[in-house]
Amino acid sequence: MTHSIEGILQAVANKELSVDDALLALKKEPFTDLGYAKVDNHRAVRQGAAEVIYGAGKTFAQIRGICEAMLKDGQECILITRLNQECAQQLRGVINLEYHKDAKVGIVGKLPEPDGVGTIVVAAAGTSDLPVAEEAALTAEALGNKVDRLYDVGVAGIHRLLAHMDEVMTAQVIITVAGMEGALASVIGGMASCPVIAVPTSVGYGASFGGVAALLAMLNSCASGVSVVNIDNGFGAGFQAHLINHLKTLDREK
Amino acid sequence: MTHSIEGILQAVANKELSVDDALLALKKEPFTDLGYAKVDNHRAVRQGAAEVIYGAGKTFAQIRGICEAMLKDGQECILITRLNQECAQQLRGVINLEYHKDAKVGIVGKLPEPDGVGTIVVAAAGTSDLPVAEEAALTAEALGNKVDRLYDVGVAGIHRLLAHMDEVMTAQVIITVAGMEGALASVIGGMASCPVIAVPTSVGYGASFGGVAALLAMLNSCASGVSVVNIDNGFGAGFQAHLINHLKTLDREK
Amino acid sequence: MTHSIEGILQAVANKELSVDDALLALKKEPFTDLGYAKVDNHRAVRQGAAEVIYGAGKTFAQIRGICEAMLKDGQECILITRLNQECAQQLRGVINLEYHKDAKVGIVGKLPEPDGVGTIVVAAAGTSDLPVAEEAALTAEALGNKVDRLYDVGVAGIHRLLAHMDEVMTAQVIITVAGMEGALASVIGGMASCPVIAVPTSVGYGASFGGVAALLAMLNSCASGVSVVNIDNGFGAGFQAHLINHLKTLDREK
Amino acid sequence: MTHSIEGILQAVANKELSVDDALLALKKEPFTDLGYAKVDNHRAVRQGAAEVIYGAGKTFAQIRGICEAMLKDGQECILITRLNQECAQQLRGVINLEYHKDAKVGIVGKLPEPDGVGTIVVAAAGTSDLPVAEEAALTAEALGNKVDRLYDVGVAGIHRLLAHMDEVMTAQVIITVAGMEGALASVIGGMASCPVIAVPTSVGYGASFGGVAALLAMLNSCASGVSVVNIDNGFGAGFQAHLINHLKTLDREK
Amino acid sequence: MTHSIEGILQAVANKELSVDDALLALKKEPFTDLGYAKVDNHRAVRQGAAEVIYGAGKTFAQIRGICEAMLKDGQECILITRLNQECAQQLRGVINLEYHKDAKVGIVGKLPEPDGVGTIVVAAAGTSDLPVAEEAALTAEALGNKVDRLYDVGVAGIHRLLAHMDEVMTAQVIITVAGMEGALASVIGGMASCPVIAVPTSVGYGASFGGVAALLAMLNSCASGVSVVNIDNGFGAGFQAHLINHLKTLDREK
Amino acid sequence: MTHSIEGILQAVANKELSVDDALLALKKEPFTDLGYAKVDNHRAVRQGAAEVIYGAGKTFAQIRGICEAMLKDGQECILITRLNQECAQQLRGVINLEYHKDAKVGIVGKLPEPDGVGTIVVAAAGTSDLPVAEEAALTAEALGNKVDRLYDVGVAGIHRLLAHMDEVMTAQVIITVAGMEGALASVIGGMASCPVIAVPTSVGYGASFGGVAALLAMLNSCASGVSVVNIDNGFGAGFQAHLINHLKTLDREK
Amino acid sequence: MTHSIEGILQAVANKELSVDDALLALKKEPFTDLGYAKVDNHRAVRQGAAEVIYGAGKTFAQIRGICEAMLKDGQECILITRLNQECAQQLRGVINLEYHKDAKVGIVGKLPEPDGVGTIVVAAAGTSDLPVAEEAALTAEALGNKVDRLYDVGVAGIHRLLAHMDEVMTAQVIITVAGMEGALASVIGGMASCPVIAVPTSVGYGASFGGVAALLAMLNSCASGVSVVNIDNGFGAGFQAHLINHLKTLDREK
Amino acid sequence: MTHSIEGILQAVANKELSVDDALLALKKEPFTDLGYAKVDNHRAVRQGAAEVIYGAGKTFAQIRGICEAMLKDGQECILITRLNQECAQQLRGVINLEYHKDAKVGIVGKLPEPDGVGTIVVAAAGTSDLPVAEEAALTAEALGNKVDRLYDVGVAGIHRLLAHMDEVMTAQVIITVAGMEGALASVIGGMASCPVIAVPTSVGYGASFGGVAALLAMLNSCASGVSVVNIDNGFGAGFQAHLINHLKTLDREK
């Protein structure tokens, strides 16, 4: 209802609405019409980008219902995060779902064509970090970004990372995913000239405290240009990288 | 020495350098020539942007020395962060320094013309958060960005923030600066469609634990698109915002 | 035995009791008769309000026994918190129990008519916070309060909350329930003119540390008039809100 | 400007304002006129209650300025919290200030007549907790409440507390102030039938961790009806107690 | 081998042992003969007191083996702590075991006659604290102490505790067992004139952090004469109380 | 007023007091007369033992006042803990004070003759732990105990401790004082057959976290019979050791 | 490919490779040939030492595949750490595996002959620490070290440790493994003249916080010459001890 | 008295000492002669190595006294750590002291000739880490080791570290010193084939928590062969590196 405040004012001007009733209407729902329901606006601009469903704590019936409603609306791609395997199997019986077991991510429909400014690099330190890295990568892809995966580039074998300097140097945004001591963010942050989003993972044991060691390391990165999201929050990193990679698009529309 | 690996190889091809000497040369300094010394490259592209000096722990003599060397090199703007008042006063005796006491930031020379894609909004919750907010804002300005300051927009008086919805909706990047419960990041994160960088401050007492409460709140933001830097790290936020706001520039050069 | 100290003294005055025996009696049980066994007194005044059973760690047989004793005593409503589903099913076989699965709350008998001063608003940030919110709401209802539920009003979509400003402005007490960054308490605390009781929930992951992030945020709320109960303690919030909402009733009895 | 939305609408109805201009006006400042600037409304109702200035971080000049403006506006009582001694001395030179050194509280003008429903009891465990207790008590008094002080009633000498059972049993609200192990909140919470607001203090050493031990104890109180504010937050407790003690007043005005 | 150092020296004096061999002997086992193998000495004095087996992590076969060896040695009572139910059931098939399910304590043989100086009081705050309280009480009984149990005397109903003042005032040692806010230790510590050993339990949820809240409260007790053992360490408290209650016996032997 | 309850009852029996007045009297001060004001009773038994003043936060005038009142009452020894040097110097001008600078302990009058059962051993790991150890030792001496000091017996030079096995084996109670890793408590706990009270100190740096490392080590001691007091709480340990060492005395009086 | 940089340079010198292609080759894989792929080089020197596989998170198929490839390569001993029992059983069906259930370590092939400088002592405090101690010991043995096991030498029975002074005094490196209060590291660190590597274990309960108490104790050891690895990291300690014990071997090769 | 046990035994054999007196002698000082007073033995072997004095908390007079006693004994080099500037200045007045202000290290006499097996590399991340790095380096030098300093090789400029690969590859032991995110330990640990000792420093702010972030990162290093000492413990790292670098010397003496 993008017309509502304007509509109310027009109605008042037209004497179709009393000042008192207009006042009440504005008090009751003064905001639904102001257009800052971010997701909707944004999406209107870029057909094809996925809708997102946070699957954790939702039942098969709920997710199915939301998906079917979205598909009916013409949505071509839906991203479901934190989707457990059992629920995924049930969904596969009724809709066209591609399920990434480790990342616990489901994709309904086909991924959109990338329409971002550049490439998002997702760099992960070890194989145990892949589920979180994939959540980030698939999120970015579902939202319409080209993603380059650099996996198993942990700093204990620095040559593996250095061998990929080209990708690091030409990325638009880099997502670094690491558990344990989380040093990857600092090393890449020092090499790259683009923004780096660091995702600590809960990979580790003992004094890793479920990802706290990596989180603190990333917050204290000696490299400039690194910011951090919550432990294991691959989606959050993928989403912010997507925002950065699509800023130009917004710019063009002005 | 951007020519070095190539130069060494050329010298080998020209028989001016033996294989053994070339091997030694490559082993000793194999990287200075590879071009990923980020700052240098980057700066070459954008004349005018400030050099940065981290003032904490440096003596007046050291800072003076670095400044004079930079100025000799033709640097037109130098940003000095965490510069204490005593040192600033001494510097003012010998160079043209503008000192921002609360933010502990010194600016040598004049700020460059903004050449970023859009505007960086710096939103701060309370007056006690201003020193950190100003560090972020001055950093961004010194690096060539247009900055819009929204101060005293803490969530306990939500109308003050809502009154600035236009700025929030049209920003290229938003830096939210808040101590205590750090809720500002979530509220702005929910309103904006651009990336939000959250800076927790050490403002508060008791169970704020020197900024930990705000840090945790920001990491757990229910709004997508929010990432976080270290407590009181205004510079870090300003720097990353600058990178995001200049991505287009880099892009054009391809 | 509200007569006991007085009775003992009377008996001494009547020479029915020696000073020594009276002294012993007073030393042994000097307090049961002093009338500060809060719950009992309180309840005597307000027939209909529920008795409360903390179900955690109690067996089916124990809860059944307590319930049957209370019902025999004429109790018309019994609230059982932290009641697991298995135990609830067994209880349903023998007594008239309404079970709220998510909130783990059982209600025996029918809810009393609200007899408080005004309305208690229970505001919850997200759907995952509902079990705790419902524990608070059902507790308040079982103790004789009118409850208004505002669910899914998390601050990342501030317009949803603002649309309910009337309820917020006219409440007698507000209970805010939120996990993750717990910002809801501050925003509502800034809007409302009545006391706000904040309940952090263990909803979240990673650096939410089982509700600690929300707890700290609420303790550090920049809004005046907010106090906090333990993580997930919906009952505690409901109980205190009830006390506040019934202060007038107590007052009248003076 | 309590007339503004209504005024805008009226102007539109009167054709004095175009729909577009009205839309702009509403977008720009849609909230200042909606009446939820809590403090203002509230105060309008109760003449005499103090305005509050948070003194920490403010200079003598700033506080003087605010005070003089308020006094000019006809404010009869001003409460200044966290006011350091040096600043207080300067203020005393220019305005009529009563300074409570330990509590770091300044009172300008005279305290209003109490107009709350009942009495607020402030109970403090030890002499070291008095500064925080006094901040709470003076806050409540400045806002128009009758306050009863029970000091030095720590649980290690339980008879001292029990000797004051009457005050505890008849209070409208009780504020319990304690550092170290913070047990006072639980003992009073178990005795009282009114809401209890617990204030942990940073009194203690070693494993008291600056008030964390008391804070955790209070959050985990086995007594129902206890809620907690931040460490050393005497003002917050006094303010919420005031809200509770004035609910009836609000009620009457309906 | 209480004779060994003396024996070696005698053998050297008798020329039955060379200086070198004596030196080697002293180096190899210089300590077994020095008499500080506490348990053995101690036990020799007080026949009847139980041997203790820490059951956690031991298999049925291991515990059975140790028990049978002890019984063969004439041991009349064996205390097995942290004994799981499955293992207890197997043991009951082969030896005379009394199993206390909640406390996870097994007693083989019959409890010794109490031979301590006075009575050990075990006071527990709530019913959930009973397993730990029973571990303490049974430990003390198995080591030959008279134990008085005061259960469900939590401070939220202070009258229940005050009704037992006689027991508190005449105890030789008091063990206080409490979870949540752990206030019981301070209240009893203030009432009693004997040493108080406090046992925090992991009872609670949310910000009780598995017993940390109670632990900190007890360490910060405002009452003198309180010391603390590890969370849930009923055995440790029972053992130290036993040492205190048997000091006199040691004294007599001098 | 040890006669009060009895006196009230007698007065009722004698018709000198009405039942109502007696009831009121009992409600108002029901406890001062019940005899559990521990310190007073206790002291009455043992003339000579010191009164204790906690000096922290008290002014010279306050301490002087309390001392003079006590001396007038015939008190022969007064122990003042946490007494700062400046205050001590002022006191020395007016009363007979012996000041122990490192321990921040002042002794007024002369130490009483030891009248405990046995000897209290105070063992300290390093020279930096001496202030806390001396606070414990002086407390015990002032309360009438024989104290044996074993200083500089840290476990990194285990032979120094083993050389004092006799003292350890014959003590009535042992107080172990250690910072850093706090291992002394476990080693002594394993050697001794008497109760061990462990005092963690804030000695150390980095990951000692102000005594937390030592505190945790002591709480987790693998030796039975060890209990713990707060960090740096020498007084608490000395006081509890005193209680244990005087149990026999109390016993005899029965 | 130890020849590669040299080979590339030679090819350039021989005009077999253009400067551009050489530059590309160096940029792409500049490091695999530089010789710091530590493990490979190292192993080449010492035939027989085991390869290591970190078993956690790897499937039976993956581990089998890696093993078979290694065996084909002529590897005579393979160490598999963190290998769960189920996976071990499957492996035993197809390759010659010796499985150490408690340590979760599998050894394929036969252990190499020890070729280190001296003996590595592995000292463990209690029986619950054995799994970690064995992981350390087996790691060291599989890498070619002589290992001496001193188990059950916890400091609460210091004589057991002192009886092994010879082993402690003559070791090349000592690994101390302890949970709970972790005091073993300090006592051994004080006795030994060789480097001590301390491994905290997660053995304990309550305030041991999963090994944090032991970790802090070890980091704060008052003995010089002690360094620490992560909680339960037996492999890490065994590996570093091996490096120290083989330094001489490396030295000889120079 | 290295002759004592042997001497006592000899005296017994010679009938110069009775068995009882010998027994007493052995009980009183049974250990000073057993040879595990590590430092003394060790030092006897290697003349020239420095004695160490921990200067923190010692007065000028104490340090002077110890130094003069040592010098009289023929000690040629004394290392004083944590020596404050004021005390150093006083010492310089009376003995030949070289003072390193940043490291707070004093050297009396001249450094010994290096006599270790190889070189100890001390690598530091940033200039703020130099005081701790220098404490480590000077400690190692004073104990007779050749030290190679690699300063300012933080991972944010990885090329600076890679340029020193030769030093890293040929070191006998490496000490890595870093604050903030502490990533240097992992990167060097991955490159080197020798033991790496990591020293976290308290350099940083906000969420570095005084060195905790770096400490956790180092404990969780993904590189094998890394162990860790306490925050800012340069001495500890230097001492252990020295032990490792001198193992061969000990070996030769066998």
mmCIF file of N, CA and C in Angstrom, chain G residues 129-162:
data_model
loop_
_atom_site.group_PDB
_atom_site.id
_atom_site.type_symbol
_atom_site.label_atom_id
_atom_site.label_comp_id
_atom_site.label_asym_id
_atom_site.label_seq_id
_atom_site.Cartn_x
_atom_site.Cartn_y
_atom_site.Cartn_z
ATOM 1 N N ASP G 129 42.740 -38.830 33.436
ATOM 2 C CA ASP G 129 43.561 -38.088 32.480
ATOM 3 C C ASP G 129 44.249 -39.005 31.474
ATOM 4 N N LEU G 130 44.126 -40.319 31.675
ATOM 5 C CA LEU G 130 44.871 -41.246 30.816
ATOM 6 C C LEU G 130 44.556 -41.151 29.331
ATOM 7 N N PRO G 131 43.292 -40.983 28.913
ATOM 8 C CA PRO G 131 43.066 -40.890 27.463
ATOM 9 C C PRO G 131 43.916 -39.801 26.811
ATOM 10 N N VAL G 132 43.984 -38.645 27.437
ATOM 11 C CA VAL G 132 44.780 -37.556 26.859
ATOM 12 C C VAL G 132 46.269 -37.889 26.941
ATOM 13 N N ALA G 133 46.675 -38.454 28.069
ATOM 14 C CA ALA G 133 48.082 -38.819 28.235
ATOM 15 C C ALA G 133 48.498 -39.850 27.185
ATOM 16 N N GLU G 134 47.619 -40.803 26.941
ATOM 17 C CA GLU G 134 47.941 -41.829 25.947
ATOM 18 C C GLU G 134 48.004 -41.245 24.530
ATOM 19 N N GLU G 135 47.117 -40.279 24.247
ATOM 20 C CA GLU G 135 47.193 -39.637 22.929
ATOM 21 C C GLU G 135 48.565 -38.992 22.749
ATOM 22 N N ALA G 136 49.033 -38.353 23.800
ATOM 23 C CA ALA G 136 50.363 -37.729 23.747
ATOM 24 C C ALA G 136 51.452 -38.779 23.598
ATOM 25 N N ALA G 137 51.368 -39.827 24.399
ATOM 26 C CA ALA G 137 52.418 -40.853 24.408
ATOM 27 C C ALA G 137 52.472 -41.601 23.075
ATOM 28 N N LEU G 138 51.319 -41.988 22.568
ATOM 29 C CA LEU G 138 51.279 -42.733 21.306
ATOM 30 C C LEU G 138 51.737 -41.856 20.146
ATOM 31 N N THR G 139 51.370 -40.577 20.177
ATOM 32 C CA THR G 139 51.837 -39.649 19.144
ATOM 33 C C THR G 139 53.357 -39.609 19.134
ATOM 34 N N ALA G 140 53.940 -39.459 20.317
ATOM 35 C CA ALA G 140 55.400 -39.390 20.402
ATOM 36 C C ALA G 140 56.036 -40.695 19.925
ATOM 37 N N GLU G 141 55.467 -41.811 20.320
ATOM 38 C CA GLU G 141 56.021 -43.105 19.892
ATOM 39 C C GLU G 141 55.912 -43.282 18.382
ATOM 40 N N ALA G 142 54.779 -42.898 17.844
ATOM 41 C CA ALA G 142 54.591 -43.083 16.401
ATOM 42 C C ALA G 142 55.544 -42.196 15.598
ATOM 43 N N LEU G 143 56.005 -41.124 16.195
ATOM 44 C CA LEU G 143 56.934 -40.231 15.492
ATOM 45 C C LEU G 143 58.396 -40.608 15.776
ATOM 46 N N GLY G 144 58.585 -41.707 16.517
ATOM 47 C CA GLY G 144 59.958 -42.200 16.713
ATOM 48 C C GLY G 144 60.624 -41.763 17.999
ATOM 49 N N ASN G 145 59.891 -41.767 19.101
ATOM 50 C CA ASN G 145 60.457 -41.356 20.381
ATOM 51 C C ASN G 145 60.287 -42.444 21.440
ATOM 52 N N LYS G 146 61.240 -42.533 22.325
ATOM 53 C CA LYS G 146 61.121 -43.411 23.486
ATOM 54 C C LYS G 146 60.289 -42.662 24.527
ATOM 55 N N VAL G 147 59.261 -43.332 25.042
ATOM 56 C CA VAL G 147 58.348 -42.680 25.973
ATOM 57 C C VAL G 147 58.329 -43.421 27.305
ATOM 58 N N ASP G 148 58.381 -42.684 28.372
ATOM 59 C CA ASP G 148 58.288 -43.244 29.719
ATOM 60 C C ASP G 148 57.007 -42.717 30.357
ATOM 61 N N ARG G 149 56.118 -43.621 30.757
ATOM 62 C CA ARG G 149 54.822 -43.202 31.307
ATOM 63 C C ARG G 149 54.842 -43.184 32.834
ATOM 64 N N LEU G 150 54.525 -42.026 33.421
ATOM 65 C CA LEU G 150 54.347 -41.931 34.875
ATOM 66 C C LEU G 150 52.897 -41.567 35.140
ATOM 67 N N TYR G 151 52.095 -42.583 35.443
ATOM 68 C CA TYR G 151 50.672 -42.310 35.587
ATOM 69 C C TYR G 151 50.244 -42.334 37.050
ATOM 70 N N ASP G 152 49.190 -41.616 37.358
ATOM 71 C CA ASP G 152 48.614 -41.543 38.706
ATOM 72 C C ASP G 152 49.592 -40.910 39.698
ATOM 73 N N VAL G 153 50.233 -39.834 39.274
ATOM 74 C CA VAL G 153 51.185 -39.144 40.140
ATOM 75 C C VAL G 153 50.673 -37.755 40.541
ATOM 76 N N GLY G 154 49.342 -37.658 40.751
ATOM 77 C CA GLY G 154 48.724 -36.384 41.129
ATOM 78 C C GLY G 154 49.310 -35.832 42.418
ATOM 79 N N VAL G 155 49.274 -34.517 42.550
ATOM 80 C CA VAL G 155 49.983 -33.868 43.648
ATOM 81 C C VAL G 155 49.350 -34.090 45.013
ATOM 82 N N ALA G 156 48.092 -34.598 45.049
ATOM 83 C CA ALA G 156 47.490 -34.832 46.364
ATOM 84 C C ALA G 156 48.182 -35.992 47.075
ATOM 85 N N GLY G 157 48.993 -36.773 46.352
ATOM 86 C CA GLY G 157 49.809 -37.816 46.973
ATOM 87 C C GLY G 157 51.232 -37.625 46.479
ATOM 88 N N ILE G 158 51.833 -36.561 46.955
ATOM 89 C CA ILE G 158 53.092 -36.081 46.381
ATOM 90 C C ILE G 158 54.191 -37.144 46.411
ATOM 91 N N HIS G 159 54.097 -38.090 47.362
ATOM 92 C CA HIS G 159 55.138 -39.126 47.466
ATOM 93 C C HIS G 159 55.179 -39.998 46.220
ATOM 94 N N ARG G 160 54.017 -40.203 45.603
ATOM 95 C CA ARG G 160 54.010 -41.031 44.384
ATOM 96 C C ARG G 160 54.850 -40.387 43.288
ATOM 97 N N LEU G 161 54.784 -39.064 43.227
ATOM 98 C CA LEU G 161 55.578 -38.369 42.219
ATOM 99 C C LEU G 161 57.053 -38.365 42.612
ATOM 100 N N LEU G 162 57.304 -38.095 43.888
ATOM 101 C CA LEU G 162 58.701 -37.993 44.332
ATOM 102 C C LEU G 162 59.437 -39.326 44.145
#
